[in-house]
Coordinates of C-alpha atoms and ligand atoms in Angstrom, one line a residue:
X7 CA -3.0 -14.7 20.6
X8 CA -1.2 -12.2 18.4
X9 CA -3.1 -11.6 15.1
X10 CA -1.5 -13.0 12.0
X11 CA 0.7 -10.6 10.0
X12 CA -0.9 -10.4 6.7
X13 CA 1.7 -10.0 3.9
X14 CA 0.8 -7.0 1.8
X15 CA 1.5 -7.0 -1.9
X16 CA 0.5 -3.5 -3.1
X17 CA 2.3 -3.8 -6.4
X18 CA 0.6 -7.1 -7.4
X19 CA -0.2 -7.2 -11.2
X20 CA 2.2 -4.3 -11.9
X21 CA 5.3 -4.6 -14.1
X22 CA 8.4 -2.6 -13.3
X23 CA 11.5 -2.3 -15.5
X24 CA 14.4 -1.9 -13.1
X25 CA 17.4 -0.4 -15.1
X26 CA 20.8 -0.8 -13.4
X27 CA 23.7 1.2 -14.7
X28 CA 27.4 1.0 -13.8
X29 CA 28.1 2.5 -10.5
X30 CA 29.1 1.1 -7.1
X31 CA 25.5 1.7 -5.8
X32 CA 24.5 -1.1 -8.2
X33 CA 24.8 -3.5 -5.3
X34 CA 21.8 -1.7 -3.7
X35 CA 19.7 -2.4 -6.8
X36 CA 19.7 -6.0 -5.7
X37 CA 17.7 -5.0 -2.6
X38 CA 15.4 -2.8 -4.7
X39 CA 14.7 -5.8 -7.0
X40 CA 13.9 -7.9 -3.9
X41 CA 11.7 -5.4 -2.3
X42 CA 9.7 -4.7 -5.4
X43 CA 9.2 -8.4 -6.0
X44 CA 8.1 -8.9 -2.4
X45 CA 5.6 -6.1 -2.8
X46 CA 4.1 -8.2 -5.7
X47 CA 5.6 -6.5 -8.8
X48 CA 6.9 -8.5 -11.8
X49 CA 10.4 -7.0 -12.1
X50 CA 12.2 -7.0 -15.4
X51 CA 15.8 -6.1 -14.7
X52 CA 17.9 -4.5 -17.4
X53 CA 21.7 -4.3 -16.8
X54 CA 23.9 -2.0 -18.8
X55 CA 27.5 -3.0 -19.8
X56 CA 28.8 -0.9 -16.9
X57 CA 26.5 -2.5 -14.4
X58 CA 27.8 -6.0 -15.4
X59 CA 31.2 -4.9 -14.0
X60 CA 29.6 -4.5 -10.5
X61 CA 26.8 -7.0 -10.3
X62 CA 25.9 -10.3 -12.0
X63 CA 22.6 -11.2 -13.6
X64 CA 22.2 -14.3 -11.4
X65 CA 21.6 -12.3 -8.2
X66 CA 18.7 -10.5 -9.9
X67 CA 17.3 -13.7 -11.5
X68 CA 17.3 -15.5 -8.2
X69 CA 15.4 -12.7 -6.5
X70 CA 12.9 -11.8 -9.2
X71 CA 12.4 -15.2 -10.6
X72 CA 12.6 -13.7 -14.1
X73 CA 15.2 -13.5 -16.8
X74 CA 17.6 -10.6 -16.7
X75 CA 18.3 -8.6 -19.9
X76 CA 21.6 -7.2 -20.9
X77 CA 21.5 -6.9 -24.7
X78 CA 19.6 -4.7 -27.2
X79 CA 19.6 -7.5 -29.7
X80 CA 19.5 -10.8 -27.9
X81 CA 19.4 -13.9 -30.2
X82 CA 16.1 -14.3 -31.9
X83 CA 14.4 -11.4 -30.0
X84 CA 15.0 -8.1 -31.9
X85 CA 11.9 -6.5 -30.4
X86 CA 12.8 -7.0 -26.7
X87 CA 13.1 -3.3 -26.1
X88 CA 9.7 -2.6 -27.5
X89 CA 8.1 -5.3 -25.5
X90 CA 9.7 -4.3 -22.2
X91 CA 8.8 -0.7 -22.9
X92 CA 5.2 -1.5 -23.7
X93 CA 4.5 -3.9 -20.9
X94 CA 6.0 -1.7 -18.1
X95 CA 3.8 0.2 -15.7
X96 CA 6.9 2.1 -14.4
X97 CA 10.6 2.3 -15.2
X98 CA 13.0 2.8 -12.4
X99 CA 16.7 3.5 -13.1
X100 CA 18.8 2.9 -10.0
X101 CA 21.6 3.7 -9.9
X102 CA 21.6 6.2 -12.7
X103 CA 25.2 7.2 -13.4
X104 CA 26.3 10.6 -14.8
X105 CA 27.0 8.9 -18.1
X106 CA 23.6 7.3 -18.3
X107 CA 21.9 10.6 -17.4
X108 CA 23.8 12.2 -20.3
X109 CA 22.8 9.5 -22.7
X110 CA 19.1 9.7 -21.6
X111 CA 19.1 13.5 -21.8
X112 CA 20.4 13.3 -25.3
X113 CA 17.8 10.7 -26.3
X114 CA 20.3 8.1 -27.3
X115 CA 19.2 4.5 -28.0
X116 CA 22.6 2.8 -28.0
X117 CA 21.8 0.1 -25.5
X118 CA 18.8 -1.8 -24.3
X119 CA 18.0 0.4 -21.3
X120 CA 18.3 3.7 -23.3
X121 CA 16.1 2.2 -26.0
X122 CA 13.5 1.1 -23.5
X123 CA 13.4 4.7 -22.2
X124 CA 12.7 6.1 -25.7
X125 CA 10.1 3.5 -26.5
X126 CA 8.1 3.6 -23.2
X127 CA 5.1 5.6 -22.3
X128 CA 5.3 4.5 -18.7
X129 CA 6.4 7.0 -16.0
X130 CA 10.2 6.9 -15.4
X131 CA 12.1 7.5 -12.1
X132 CA 15.9 8.2 -12.1
X133 CA 17.9 7.6 -8.9
X134 CA 21.2 9.4 -9.6
X135 CA 24.4 8.1 -8.0
X136 CA 27.8 9.6 -8.6
X137 CA 30.7 11.4 -7.0
X138 CA 29.5 14.8 -5.7
X139 CA 31.8 16.8 -8.0
X140 CA 30.5 14.9 -11.0
X141 CA 26.9 15.7 -9.8
X142 CA 27.7 19.4 -9.3
X143 CA 29.3 19.7 -12.8
X144 CA 27.2 22.1 -15.0
X145 CA 27.0 19.4 -17.7
X146 CA 25.3 16.9 -15.3
X147 CA 23.1 19.7 -13.8
X148 CA 22.1 20.6 -17.4
X149 CA 21.2 17.0 -18.1
X150 CA 19.2 16.7 -14.9
X151 CA 17.2 19.8 -15.9
X152 CA 16.6 18.4 -19.3
X153 CA 15.4 15.1 -17.9
X154 CA 13.0 16.9 -15.6
X155 CA 11.7 19.0 -18.5
X156 CA 11.0 15.8 -20.4
X157 CA 8.8 14.7 -17.5
X158 CA 11.0 12.1 -15.9
X159 CA 11.0 12.1 -12.1
X160 CA 14.3 12.5 -10.2
X161 CA 14.6 10.9 -6.8
X162 CA 17.8 12.0 -5.0
X163 CA 20.7 12.0 -4.8
X164 CA 21.2 12.2 -1.1
X165 CA 24.0 13.7 0.9
X166 CA 26.1 11.0 2.7
X167 CA 29.3 9.1 2.4
X168 CA 30.4 8.3 -1.1
X169 CA 32.7 5.5 -2.4
X170 CA 36.4 6.0 -1.8
X171 CA 35.5 7.9 1.4
X172 CA 35.1 11.0 -0.7
X173 CA 32.4 13.7 -1.0
X174 CA 30.4 16.1 1.0
X175 CA 27.7 17.2 -1.4
X176 CA 24.8 15.3 -2.9
X177 CA 25.8 12.3 -5.0
X178 CA 24.9 9.2 -3.0
X179 CA 22.0 7.1 -4.3
X180 CA 18.9 7.2 -2.0
X181 CA 18.3 4.0 0.0
X182 CA 16.4 1.0 -1.4
X183 CA 13.3 1.5 0.7
X184 CA 13.1 5.1 -0.5
X185 CA 13.4 3.9 -4.1
X186 CA 10.6 1.4 -3.6
X187 CA 8.4 4.3 -2.1
X188 CA 9.1 6.4 -5.3
X189 CA 8.2 3.4 -7.4
X190 CA 4.9 3.2 -5.5
X191 CA 4.2 6.8 -6.1
X192 CA 5.0 6.4 -9.8
X193 CA 2.8 3.3 -10.1
X194 CA -0.2 5.1 -8.5
X195 CA 0.1 7.7 -11.4
X196 CA -1.4 11.2 -11.0
X197 CA -4.3 10.2 -8.8
X198 CA -7.0 12.3 -7.2
X199 CA -4.7 13.5 -4.5
X200 CA -2.1 14.9 -7.0
X201 CA -1.6 18.5 -6.3
X202 CA -3.5 18.3 -3.0
X203 CA -2.0 19.2 0.4
X204 CA -2.7 16.8 3.3
X205 CA -1.8 17.5 6.9
X206 CA -1.5 14.4 9.1
X207 CA -0.9 14.2 12.8
X208 CA 0.6 11.2 14.5
X209 CA 1.9 9.8 17.8
X210 CA 1.3 10.9 21.3
X211 CA 2.1 14.2 22.9
X212 CA 4.3 14.7 26.0
X213 CA 3.2 17.2 28.6
X214 CA 6.0 18.2 30.9
X215 CA 5.9 17.6 34.7
X216 CA 9.5 19.0 35.1
X217 CA 12.4 19.2 32.6
X218 CA 12.9 15.4 32.6
X219 CA 9.5 13.9 33.2
X220 CA 6.3 14.0 31.3
X221 CA 2.8 12.6 31.0
X222 CA 2.5 10.7 27.8
X223 CA 0.7 7.7 26.2
X224 CA 1.5 4.5 24.4
X225 CA 0.9 5.7 20.8
X226 CA 3.7 4.7 18.4
X227 CA 2.5 6.9 15.6
X228 CA 2.3 4.0 13.2
X229 CA -1.3 4.7 12.0
X230 CA -0.6 8.3 11.2
X231 CA 2.8 7.5 9.5
X232 CA 1.0 5.0 7.3
X233 CA -1.6 7.6 6.3
X234 CA 1.2 10.1 5.5
X235 CA 3.1 7.6 3.4
X236 CA 0.0 6.5 1.5
X237 CA -1.1 10.1 0.9
X238 CA 2.3 10.9 -0.6
X239 CA 2.2 7.8 -2.7
X240 CA -1.1 9.0 -4.1
X241 CA 0.5 12.2 -5.2
X242 CA -0.3 14.6 -2.3
X243 CA 2.1 17.0 -0.7
X244 CA 2.1 15.9 2.9
X245 CA 3.0 17.6 6.2
X246 CA 3.3 15.1 9.0
X247 CA 3.1 16.7 12.5
X248 CA 4.4 14.0 14.9
X249 CA 4.8 13.6 18.6
X250 CA 7.9 11.6 19.6
X251 CA 8.0 8.3 17.6
X252 CA 10.6 5.7 16.9
X253 CA 9.5 5.4 13.3
X254 CA 11.6 6.8 10.4
X255 CA 10.3 9.7 8.4
X256 CA 8.2 8.4 5.5
X257 CA 9.8 9.1 2.1
X258 CA 8.7 12.3 0.5
X259 CA 6.8 13.6 3.5
X260 CA 7.7 16.8 5.3
X261 CA 8.1 15.9 9.0
X262 CA 7.6 18.4 11.8
X263 CA 8.3 17.0 15.2
X264 CA 6.5 18.5 18.2
X265 CA 6.2 17.5 21.9
X266 CA 3.2 19.1 23.5
X267 CA -0.5 19.4 22.5
X268 CA 0.0 23.2 22.4
X269 CA 2.9 22.8 19.9
X270 CA 0.7 20.5 17.8
X271 CA -2.1 23.0 17.8
X272 CA 0.1 25.8 16.7
X273 CA 1.6 23.9 13.8
X274 CA -1.7 22.5 12.6
X275 CA -3.4 25.9 12.8
X276 CA -0.7 27.5 10.7
X277 CA -0.9 24.7 8.1
X278 CA -4.6 24.5 7.8
X279 CA -5.3 27.5 5.5
X280 CA -3.3 25.7 2.8
X281 CA -4.6 22.2 3.4
X282 CA -7.2 20.2 1.5
X283 CA -7.4 17.6 4.2
X284 CA -6.5 17.1 7.9
X285 CA -6.1 13.6 9.2
X286 CA -5.9 13.8 13.0
X287 CA -4.4 10.4 14.0
X288 CA -2.4 11.8 16.9
X289 CA -3.2 10.7 20.4
X290 CA -3.2 14.2 21.9
X291 CA -3.0 14.4 25.7
X292 CA -6.3 15.8 27.1
X293 CA -4.6 17.1 30.3
X294 CA -1.3 18.6 31.2
X295 CA 0.4 19.5 34.5
X296 CA -0.9 23.0 35.4
X297 CA 2.5 24.2 36.7
X298 CA 5.4 22.3 35.2
X299 CA 8.4 22.7 37.5
X300 CA 11.4 24.7 36.1
X301 CA 13.9 22.4 37.9
X302 CA 13.9 18.6 38.3
X303 CA 11.7 17.6 41.2
X304 CA 13.9 16.1 43.9
X305 CA 12.7 13.4 46.3
X306 CA 14.6 14.9 49.2
X307 CA 12.5 18.0 48.8
X308 CA 9.4 15.9 49.0
X309 CA 9.1 15.1 45.3
X310 CA 5.6 15.4 44.2
X311 CA 2.6 13.7 45.7
X312 CA -0.1 15.4 43.8
X313 CA -0.2 16.8 40.2
X314 CA -2.6 19.5 39.4
X315 CA -3.8 19.0 35.8
X316 CA -5.5 21.4 33.4
X317 CA -7.1 20.6 30.1
X318 CA -5.1 21.0 26.9
X319 CA -6.6 22.6 23.8
X320 CA -8.6 20.2 21.7
X321 CA -6.7 20.6 18.5
X322 CA -9.6 19.6 16.3
X323 CA -11.9 22.1 17.9
X324 CA -9.4 24.9 18.4
X325 CA -8.4 24.9 14.7
X326 CA -11.9 24.7 13.3
X327 CA -11.9 28.3 12.0
X328 CA -8.5 27.9 10.3
X329 CA -10.0 25.2 7.9
X330 CA -10.4 26.0 4.3
X331 CA -13.9 25.8 2.8
X332 CA -14.4 22.4 1.2
X333 CA -11.5 20.8 3.1
X334 CA -11.9 17.3 4.6
X335 CA -11.3 16.6 8.2
X336 CA -10.8 13.1 9.6
X337 CA -10.7 12.3 13.3
X338 CA -9.8 9.2 15.2
X339 CA -11.4 7.9 18.4
X340 CA -10.1 5.2 20.7
X341 CA -13.0 3.8 22.7
X342 CA -13.3 1.0 25.2
X343 CA -17.1 0.8 25.4
X344 CA -20.0 1.7 23.1
X345 CA -17.5 2.6 20.4
X346 CA -19.9 3.4 17.6
X347 CA -22.4 5.5 19.7
X348 CA -19.6 7.5 21.3
X349 CA -18.0 7.9 17.8
X350 CA -21.2 9.3 16.3
X351 CA -21.3 11.9 19.1
X352 CA -17.7 12.9 18.4
X353 CA -18.3 13.2 14.7
X354 CA -20.9 15.9 15.3
X355 CA -19.3 17.6 18.2
X356 CA -15.9 18.0 16.4
X357 CA -17.4 18.9 13.0
X358 CA -15.7 16.0 11.2
X359 CA -16.3 14.5 7.7
X360 CA -15.0 11.1 8.8
X361 CA -14.3 9.4 12.1
X362 CA -12.1 6.3 12.3
X363 CA -13.2 4.4 15.5
X364 CA -11.1 1.8 17.1
X365 CA -12.2 -0.4 20.0
X366 CA -9.2 -0.7 22.2
X367 CA -10.5 -3.9 23.7
X368 CA -10.5 -5.7 20.3
X369 CA -7.5 -8.0 19.8
X370 CA -5.1 -6.7 17.2
X371 CA -6.4 -3.1 17.4
X372 CA -5.0 0.0 19.0
X373 CA -1.5 0.9 20.2
X374 CA 1.8 -0.9 19.5
X375 CA 0.4 -3.3 16.9
X376 CA 0.8 -3.3 13.1
X377 CA -2.9 -4.2 12.5
X378 CA -6.1 -2.4 13.3
X379 CA -9.8 -3.1 13.2
X380 CA -11.8 0.0 12.7
X381 CA -15.3 1.3 11.9
X382 CA -15.6 4.3 9.5
X383 CA -18.3 6.8 10.4
X384 CA -19.4 9.7 8.2
X385 CA -22.4 12.0 8.4
X386 CA -25.2 10.7 6.2
X387 CA -23.5 7.4 5.4
X388 CA -23.9 4.0 6.8
X389 CA -21.2 2.8 9.2
X390 CA -18.5 0.8 7.5
X391 CA -16.9 -1.9 9.8
X392 CA -13.6 -3.0 8.3
X393 CA -12.1 -6.4 9.1
X394 CA -8.7 -6.7 10.9
X395 CA -6.1 -5.5 8.5
X396 CA -2.6 -4.1 8.4
X397 CA -2.5 -0.4 9.3
X398 CA -1.0 0.3 5.9
X399 CA -4.3 -1.0 4.4
X400 CA -6.5 0.9 6.8
X401 CA -4.6 4.0 5.7
X402 CA -5.5 3.3 2.1
X403 CA -9.2 2.8 3.0
X404 CA -9.2 6.1 4.9
X405 CA -7.7 7.9 1.9
X406 CA -10.2 6.3 -0.5
X407 CA -12.9 8.0 1.6
X408 CA -10.9 11.3 1.7
X409 CA -10.7 11.3 -2.1
X410 CA -14.4 10.7 -2.4
X411 CA -15.2 13.5 0.1
X412 CA -12.9 15.9 -1.8
X413 CA -14.5 15.0 -5.1
X414 CA -17.9 15.6 -3.6
X415 CA -16.9 19.0 -2.2
X416 CA -15.6 20.1 -5.6
X417 CA -19.0 19.5 -7.2
X418 CA -21.2 22.7 -7.0
X419 CA -24.5 22.0 -5.3
Ligands
CTP511 N1 -8.0 15.3 19.7 C1 -7.6 16.6 19.5 N2 -7.1 17.3 20.6 C2 -7.1 16.8 21.9 C3 -7.6 15.5 22.0 C4 -8.0 14.8 20.9 O1 -7.5 17.1 18.4 N3 -6.7 17.5 22.9 C5 -8.4 14.6 18.5 C6 -7.7 13.3 18.3 O2 -6.5 13.5 17.5 C7 -8.7 12.4 17.6 C8 -10.0 13.0 18.1 O3 -9.7 14.3 18.7 O4 -8.7 12.6 16.2 C9 -10.7 12.1 19.1 O5 -9.9 12.0 20.3 P1 -10.4 11.3 21.6 O6 -9.4 11.5 22.6 O7 -10.9 10.0 21.3 O8 -11.6 12.3 21.9 P2 -12.0 13.2 23.1 O9 -12.9 14.2 22.5 O10 -10.8 13.6 23.8 O11 -12.9 12.2 24.0 P3 -12.5 11.2 25.2 O12 -13.2 11.8 26.3 O13 -13.1 9.9 24.7 O14 -11.0 11.2 25.3

């Protein structure tokens, strides 16, 4: 039986003010309100006068289950802007038009959303959306610089088709899932991983037999992608080194795609001197064809009846000397028998600070599923067996341990 999909509500107990200003991308703010609400946040939507020309309050009310605000001085509630500002854990403005950016940069308080921005101490993210020429204009660029100086975060704009079929340069608002990821990073605040550099590997490698065939494995990369996304949310700069995977690049993460174990080794080795942590979630092939054919093997020519294999480099071992002193290294092990004993051996043999052990025979664990049941092993610490949980939550547990290990390494003996 497939394990139940546990709904995850990472924003539970958090309040987000979602400011919507008057651009065509306002329709996408409806999806943002929905995703934030599904993730557990209480979403207070503030619509500007311009936004009301594009979207109606009822759509947001139905999705957030909360009243939507449109006026600085609603009947009988002159302190609404102060209350919204004080209660917010984060403010997200999506879309943020050129006009609104100008008002915010000038510190205006001429409508509810602008007043909330002045009154809040919560972190603020702007998701600009406008025609590409309006975005490139020196006045808008100056306003964006000013907003960044104030300490506001800017997410986007992206390059892509704009309204009226126009535009080549940046101007398009980033997508709702990316906005939600930025809201998540903002809600985390400057955590222990802020300013840290984390390298994560994910997915399986492909070792060529000939130009069209390869030896590979069933890894989807999901576990590593979740670790990369969670590390970015916690404030780290993240390099994700991934074998072929159908998953989209996580927001904010630098993605390097590789195919073979050797390519993975080279990228990891080059990145390690600047890294505070390496999380090796990739399912690296242990063997590769010793002599990959330069041309496709044809069956008329006898095809191939035997493949001579040779060992690939063990990325964790081969890159040991490139590690920075005090950096934290996490390995994964997929076992089918004696998982914990085998894991303890790997922990020592590979010089790891943490090993995440999966038993591939457990239902709901391993490849091609969204859940995992793992045991965390660390030198000098008791084993921690976690219950079956979504891989996104396993990623958070792993990063909790990485943060502890980094804090410990920073304390002089
Ligand atoms: N790993 C690696 N390079 C390889 C193979 C594995 O860096 N060529 C890493 C994996 O990314 C993982 C850890 O080593 O973090 C453990 O991988 P696993 O395949 O379970 O370990 P092996 O030492 O290859 O042992 P086994 O004989 O069980 O396959």
